[in-house]
Amino acid sequence: MTDTPSEFKIKEPPSDGITATKFGPTSSQFLLVSSWDTTVRLYDIIANNQRMIYNHSDPVLDCCFQDSVHSFSGGVDNTLKMYDFNTQSETIVGTHDKPIRCVEYGGDVNVVVTGSWDSTVKLWDPRTPCCAGSFTQPDKVYTLSVAGDRLIVGTAGRRVLVWDLRNMGYVQQRKESSLKYQTRCIRCFPNKQGYVLSSVEGRVAVEYLDPSPEVQKKKYAFKCHRIKENGVESIYPVNAIAFHNQYNTFATGGSDGYVNIWDGFNKKRLCQFHKYPTSISSLAFSNDGSVLAIASSYMFEKGQLDETPEDEIFIRNVSDQETKPKS
Amino acid sequence: MTVCRYYLQGRCKFGSNCRFEHSDGGGSANRQLQFDSGRDNNPYKWSASQNNKPATNAQQCTPEEIVNGLSVMIQTWEQGKMWPFSCVALEKDMPCIPEFSDLSTDELRWEAYEMMKTSGNLNTYTENIKRLSNEYSNKRQMLKNPSASVRQQLIDFIISSRQNSSTSDSKSSIFKPSAFGTSSTPSTNNGISGGQSSNNIFGGQSSFGSSVQPKKTDNLFGGQSSFGAQNQTSGSMFGNNNQASASTFGGQSSSSIFGNAAQGSTFGAQATGGVFGNTAQASSFGQASTGQPASSIFGQSATFGQTAAPTPSSAGSIFGQSATFGQTAAPTPATGTVFGQGQSQPSSNPFTTNPGTQSGSLFGSTGFGTTGTSSTGSSVFGNSAAPSAGLFGKGQTTPAPLSNTKNTVYTPMDKLTADEKAQFEADHFTLGRVPIKPPPRELVK
């Protein structure tokens, strides 16, 4: 895959599966990447070099920026770590009983949220830093997303829970996914009206938070990331979803190696990029929506292959043509 | 009228103009909207006709139709080479079938990673994966070609799921404290298992207030209680609502933590000002705990309310046999490894099976600065040791005989870290450092 001005590969990518890619909150220059090689790396994508790297003792499953100076990460070592880029120092913030699968930062509430396979979600105050509460979910946490003061958690068994971060005393909404198979990823709309949920069955659902029936009628699902060959349709999990903050359009990445961009409100697909070398494990839009980071990393969905594909991160400068709603 | 076979596959190009009947097994295609990229010739065409169907929810297929459509569904699953270790629901917005538990790619990879660390090779892992694949494959076969009894159970499951969701306000029901009483009623004793109602610790009463899920944790395919050996003991706890009253939990009914099950507010939905200092609207039991200081003992974790719906999948015994894979329930937090057969309870505390429910220790201690309702630890559990294990556990706990409770509820002194010990010895907990482990017997005042 040749580098072009619009798309290029990051140099010195992680040496094993990429679990998460996140952009900084304010600039599109820095990308945080966590990996199965136990590292968390900070890349400067304008200069295309690796700026910083730190380790956990075990593979890292998710990471996030708090601000341009601090990052949080957690993984198989059950530990949530905070890293300060200025002082290059790590702090152990806390632990779960089982691997931490999701780490997100809620800017409006100033809280770090972690979700783990021990079926709990924990909130952390980044200032101290310390634990601000632990909240049991009905099952292992697979994915979560923060929008404003709402937290949406997707667990095993297709459960979806909506929490109010300012009042975690009770679950705001509790439902089953409208898709029939395992939930893979949930991301909230930047306008906080709803969320997008993807499953292992090549399907994505768009749902709304307002429980009134008129709004609930608008929810829908569609099939994607499926490939038809010789009359048989191969169905791939949709691993990653990323929203464009301004346009509220979203990109999905699947194990078929494709990235699609969708306009959720007009129900149209805006664009499909070329096929990437292997499964897409993570997607991230920069804050201004001008750059899309695409992690192409085999996730062993089909078991061990003879030749494990390389783990790569592609940086693509996206245009309005690709991301802006047409109407 | 013949059912359109392309519609069943989700790709009928005529849409609502099709001459054949468009009814599917699962209702999912009703909302199948395919995207139009506009330019290139792609299979994902947008069929706007789908939008014209009003209130598609009203056009639900009959349970029989759904069960009939299963064969196609499973075939698509297998032919499409979909991720095999996924839970399954028969209808969207409905709970999963208990038999299938969720395992994600990351979890399997984690398992492989741990195996590499401990034994340096992946042989055990490969064997486990093979065994897992076979188990799931067998389960899929059961769905694809269901026997008469399985069919009936599936149909019952669908009916009861629908009932439960319709009794709640909406599909995405807002959790209400009083939900304990309301939603549970229709769901009692569906007899999916044909066994005693007491089989469903959580299902029969939805006592944990998850108003949407019926949580028929009983397996569909077999006749046994999903909680395996929990049967008898759990029955005594919840089988008789009247019995599951205040007395068991050491308090008068009015201020009992658990209220009175007969009133339908099993878990302290109205435990206002109860022992645990609940706020009026939010029973600590019913909901996640908050990080509020002092008043909320559950500073760490939500307890029962959240654990209301334990992974039904975890509890299933497969097809009427004694629980093997189902019981070990790979994905549940309780077991040490994904594939472990053993009910390895890492700590002696039965409540740790419910990861968030460390507060199980609450019953035994007054160390949380509450009123002295906590009768001596043993009396709280004296009668209910095993059942309480079943109460809070996800059915994974090996039923602890009564006499073991004292040993298993409290943490031994030597297992505490210095910080935890200091916390327990202090008069009040420090927010943010509330220990997750239960206190040791010695420090319970």
mmCIF file with all atom_site columns, C-alpha atoms in Angstrom, chain A residues 146-224:
data_model
loop_
_atom_site.group_PDB
_atom_site.id
_atom_site.type_symbol
_atom_site.label_atom_id
_atom_site.label_alt_id
_atom_site.label_comp_id
_atom_site.label_asym_id
_atom_site.label_entity_id
_atom_site.label_seq_id
_atom_site.pdbx_PDB_ins_code
_atom_site.Cartn_x
_atom_site.Cartn_y
_atom_site.Cartn_z
_atom_site.occupancy
_atom_site.B_iso_or_equiv
_atom_site.pdbx_formal_charge
_atom_site.auth_seq_id
_atom_site.auth_comp_id
_atom_site.auth_asym_id
_atom_site.auth_atom_id
_atom_site.pdbx_PDB_model_num
ATOM 1  C CA . VAL A 1 146 ? -19.619 8.750   26.880 1.00 0.00 ? 146 VAL A CA 1
ATOM 2  C CA . ALA A 1 147 ? -21.621 11.621  25.461 1.00 0.00 ? 147 ALA A CA 1
ATOM 3  C CA . GLY A 1 148 ? -21.973 14.643  27.674 1.00 0.00 ? 148 GLY A CA 1
ATOM 4  C CA . ASP A 1 149 ? -23.190 13.351  30.979 1.00 0.00 ? 149 ASP A CA 1
ATOM 5  C CA . ARG A 1 150 ? -24.535 10.089  29.635 1.00 0.00 ? 150 ARG A CA 1
ATOM 6  C CA . LEU A 1 151 ? -22.702 6.819   29.714 1.00 0.00 ? 151 LEU A CA 1
ATOM 7  C CA . ILE A 1 152 ? -23.772 3.960   27.480 1.00 0.00 ? 152 ILE A CA 1
ATOM 8  C CA . VAL A 1 153 ? -22.490 0.515   28.353 1.00 0.00 ? 153 VAL A CA 1
ATOM 9  C CA . GLY A 1 154 ? -22.698 -2.520  26.129 1.00 0.00 ? 154 GLY A CA 1
ATOM 10 C CA . THR A 1 155 ? -22.212 -5.822  27.877 1.00 0.00 ? 155 THR A CA 1
ATOM 11 C CA . ALA A 1 156 ? -22.093 -9.460  26.940 1.00 0.00 ? 156 ALA A CA 1
ATOM 12 C CA . GLY A 1 157 ? -25.501 -10.963 26.434 1.00 0.00 ? 157 GLY A CA 1
ATOM 13 C CA . ARG A 1 158 ? -26.528 -7.994  24.293 1.00 0.00 ? 158 ARG A CA 1
ATOM 14 C CA . ARG A 1 159 ? -27.406 -5.775  27.172 1.00 0.00 ? 159 ARG A CA 1
ATOM 15 C CA . VAL A 1 160 ? -27.278 -2.036  26.831 1.00 0.00 ? 160 VAL A CA 1
ATOM 16 C CA . LEU A 1 161 ? -27.395 0.280   29.801 1.00 0.00 ? 161 LEU A CA 1
ATOM 17 C CA . VAL A 1 162 ? -27.657 4.030   29.871 1.00 0.00 ? 162 VAL A CA 1
ATOM 18 C CA . TRP A 1 163 ? -26.316 5.774   32.931 1.00 0.00 ? 163 TRP A CA 1
ATOM 19 C CA . ASP A 1 164 ? -26.303 9.377   34.012 1.00 0.00 ? 164 ASP A CA 1
ATOM 20 C CA . LEU A 1 165 ? -22.772 10.141  35.080 1.00 0.00 ? 165 LEU A CA 1
ATOM 21 C CA . ARG A 1 166 ? -23.929 12.794  37.458 1.00 0.00 ? 166 ARG A CA 1
ATOM 22 C CA . ASN A 1 167 ? -26.251 10.422  39.210 1.00 0.00 ? 167 ASN A CA 1
ATOM 23 C CA . MET A 1 168 ? -25.064 6.884   39.187 1.00 0.00 ? 168 MET A CA 1
ATOM 24 C CA . GLY A 1 169 ? -27.528 5.809   41.796 1.00 0.00 ? 169 GLY A CA 1
ATOM 25 C CA . TYR A 1 170 ? -29.637 3.987   39.294 1.00 0.00 ? 170 TYR A CA 1
ATOM 26 C CA . VAL A 1 171 ? -29.612 2.914   35.703 1.00 0.00 ? 171 VAL A CA 1
ATOM 27 C CA . GLN A 1 172 ? -31.432 5.344   33.497 1.00 0.00 ? 172 GLN A CA 1
ATOM 28 C CA . GLN A 1 173 ? -32.316 2.901   30.806 1.00 0.00 ? 173 GLN A CA 1
ATOM 29 C CA . ARG A 1 174 ? -31.805 -0.785  30.530 1.00 0.00 ? 174 ARG A CA 1
ATOM 30 C CA . LYS A 1 175 ? -32.514 -2.692  27.385 1.00 0.00 ? 175 LYS A CA 1
ATOM 31 C CA . GLU A 1 176 ? -31.508 -5.444  25.079 1.00 0.00 ? 176 GLU A CA 1
ATOM 32 C CA . SER A 1 177 ? -29.720 -4.676  21.875 1.00 0.00 ? 177 SER A CA 1
ATOM 33 C CA . SER A 1 178 ? -31.895 -4.567  18.829 1.00 0.00 ? 178 SER A CA 1
ATOM 34 C CA . LEU A 1 179 ? -29.399 -6.790  17.072 1.00 0.00 ? 179 LEU A CA 1
ATOM 35 C CA . LYS A 1 180 ? -29.604 -10.484 17.661 1.00 0.00 ? 180 LYS A CA 1
ATOM 36 C CA . TYR A 1 181 ? -25.962 -11.296 18.143 1.00 0.00 ? 181 TYR A CA 1
ATOM 37 C CA . GLN A 1 182 ? -23.040 -10.279 20.280 1.00 0.00 ? 182 GLN A CA 1
ATOM 38 C CA . THR A 1 183 ? -22.471 -6.568  20.675 1.00 0.00 ? 183 THR A CA 1
ATOM 39 C CA . ARG A 1 184 ? -19.120 -5.456  19.408 1.00 0.00 ? 184 ARG A CA 1
ATOM 40 C CA . CYS A 1 185 ? -19.020 -1.702  19.731 1.00 0.00 ? 185 CYS A CA 1
ATOM 41 C CA . ILE A 1 186 ? -21.194 1.205   20.851 1.00 0.00 ? 186 ILE A CA 1
ATOM 42 C CA . ARG A 1 187 ? -20.533 4.855   20.149 1.00 0.00 ? 187 ARG A CA 1
ATOM 43 C CA . CYS A 1 188 ? -22.667 7.860   20.964 1.00 0.00 ? 188 CYS A CA 1
ATOM 44 C CA . PHE A 1 189 ? -23.647 10.493  18.478 1.00 0.00 ? 189 PHE A CA 1
ATOM 45 C CA . PRO A 1 190 ? -21.796 13.727  19.127 1.00 0.00 ? 190 PRO A CA 1
ATOM 46 C CA . ASN A 1 191 ? -25.144 15.465  19.314 1.00 0.00 ? 191 ASN A CA 1
ATOM 47 C CA . LYS A 1 192 ? -25.990 13.060  22.154 1.00 0.00 ? 192 LYS A CA 1
ATOM 48 C CA . GLN A 1 193 ? -29.308 12.111  20.677 1.00 0.00 ? 193 GLN A CA 1
ATOM 49 C CA . GLY A 1 194 ? -28.522 8.478   20.399 1.00 0.00 ? 194 GLY A CA 1
ATOM 50 C CA . TYR A 1 195 ? -25.918 5.874   19.730 1.00 0.00 ? 195 TYR A CA 1
ATOM 51 C CA . VAL A 1 196 ? -24.749 3.416   17.138 1.00 0.00 ? 196 VAL A CA 1
ATOM 52 C CA . LEU A 1 197 ? -24.316 -0.222  18.052 1.00 0.00 ? 197 LEU A CA 1
ATOM 53 C CA . SER A 1 198 ? -22.556 -2.867  16.008 1.00 0.00 ? 198 SER A CA 1
ATOM 54 C CA . SER A 1 199 ? -22.565 -6.636  16.325 1.00 0.00 ? 199 SER A CA 1
ATOM 55 C CA . VAL A 1 200 ? -20.580 -9.641  15.174 1.00 0.00 ? 200 VAL A CA 1
ATOM 56 C CA . GLU A 1 201 ? -23.157 -10.288 12.521 1.00 0.00 ? 201 GLU A CA 1
ATOM 57 C CA . GLY A 1 202 ? -22.256 -7.563  10.066 1.00 0.00 ? 202 GLY A CA 1
ATOM 58 C CA . ARG A 1 203 ? -25.002 -5.334  11.272 1.00 0.00 ? 203 ARG A CA 1
ATOM 59 C CA . VAL A 1 204 ? -25.268 -1.893  12.770 1.00 0.00 ? 204 VAL A CA 1
ATOM 60 C CA . ALA A 1 205 ? -28.168 -0.379  14.677 1.00 0.00 ? 205 ALA A CA 1
ATOM 61 C CA . VAL A 1 206 ? -28.896 3.280   15.161 1.00 0.00 ? 206 VAL A CA 1
ATOM 62 C CA . GLU A 1 207 ? -30.806 3.931   18.329 1.00 0.00 ? 207 GLU A CA 1
ATOM 63 C CA . TYR A 1 208 ? -32.092 6.956   20.139 1.00 0.00 ? 208 TYR A CA 1
ATOM 64 C CA . LEU A 1 209 ? -31.969 7.813   23.788 1.00 0.00 ? 209 LEU A CA 1
ATOM 65 C CA . ASP A 1 210 ? -35.271 9.581   24.080 1.00 0.00 ? 210 ASP A CA 1
ATOM 66 C CA . PRO A 1 211 ? -37.645 6.876   25.247 1.00 0.00 ? 211 PRO A CA 1
ATOM 67 C CA . SER A 1 212 ? -40.778 8.464   23.832 1.00 0.00 ? 212 SER A CA 1
ATOM 68 C CA . PRO A 1 213 ? -42.441 6.253   21.234 1.00 0.00 ? 213 PRO A CA 1
ATOM 69 C CA . GLU A 1 214 ? -42.263 8.801   18.417 1.00 0.00 ? 214 GLU A CA 1
ATOM 70 C CA . VAL A 1 215 ? -38.516 8.967   18.722 1.00 0.00 ? 215 VAL A CA 1
ATOM 71 C CA . GLN A 1 216 ? -38.114 5.271   19.301 1.00 0.00 ? 216 GLN A CA 1
ATOM 72 C CA . LYS A 1 217 ? -39.867 4.613   16.028 1.00 0.00 ? 217 LYS A CA 1
ATOM 73 C CA . LYS A 1 218 ? -36.971 6.176   14.210 1.00 0.00 ? 218 LYS A CA 1
ATOM 74 C CA . LYS A 1 219 ? -34.516 3.553   15.244 1.00 0.00 ? 219 LYS A CA 1
ATOM 75 C CA . TYR A 1 220 ? -33.324 1.147   12.618 1.00 0.00 ? 220 TYR A CA 1
ATOM 76 C CA . ALA A 1 221 ? -30.623 -1.325  11.719 1.00 0.00 ? 221 ALA A CA 1
ATOM 77 C CA . PHE A 1 222 ? -28.789 -2.142  8.569  1.00 0.00 ? 222 PHE A CA 1
ATOM 78 C CA . LYS A 1 223 ? -26.468 -4.772  7.257  1.00 0.00 ? 223 LYS A CA 1
ATOM 79 C CA . CYS A 1 224 ? -22.924 -3.987  6.333  1.00 0.00 ? 224 CYS A CA 1
#
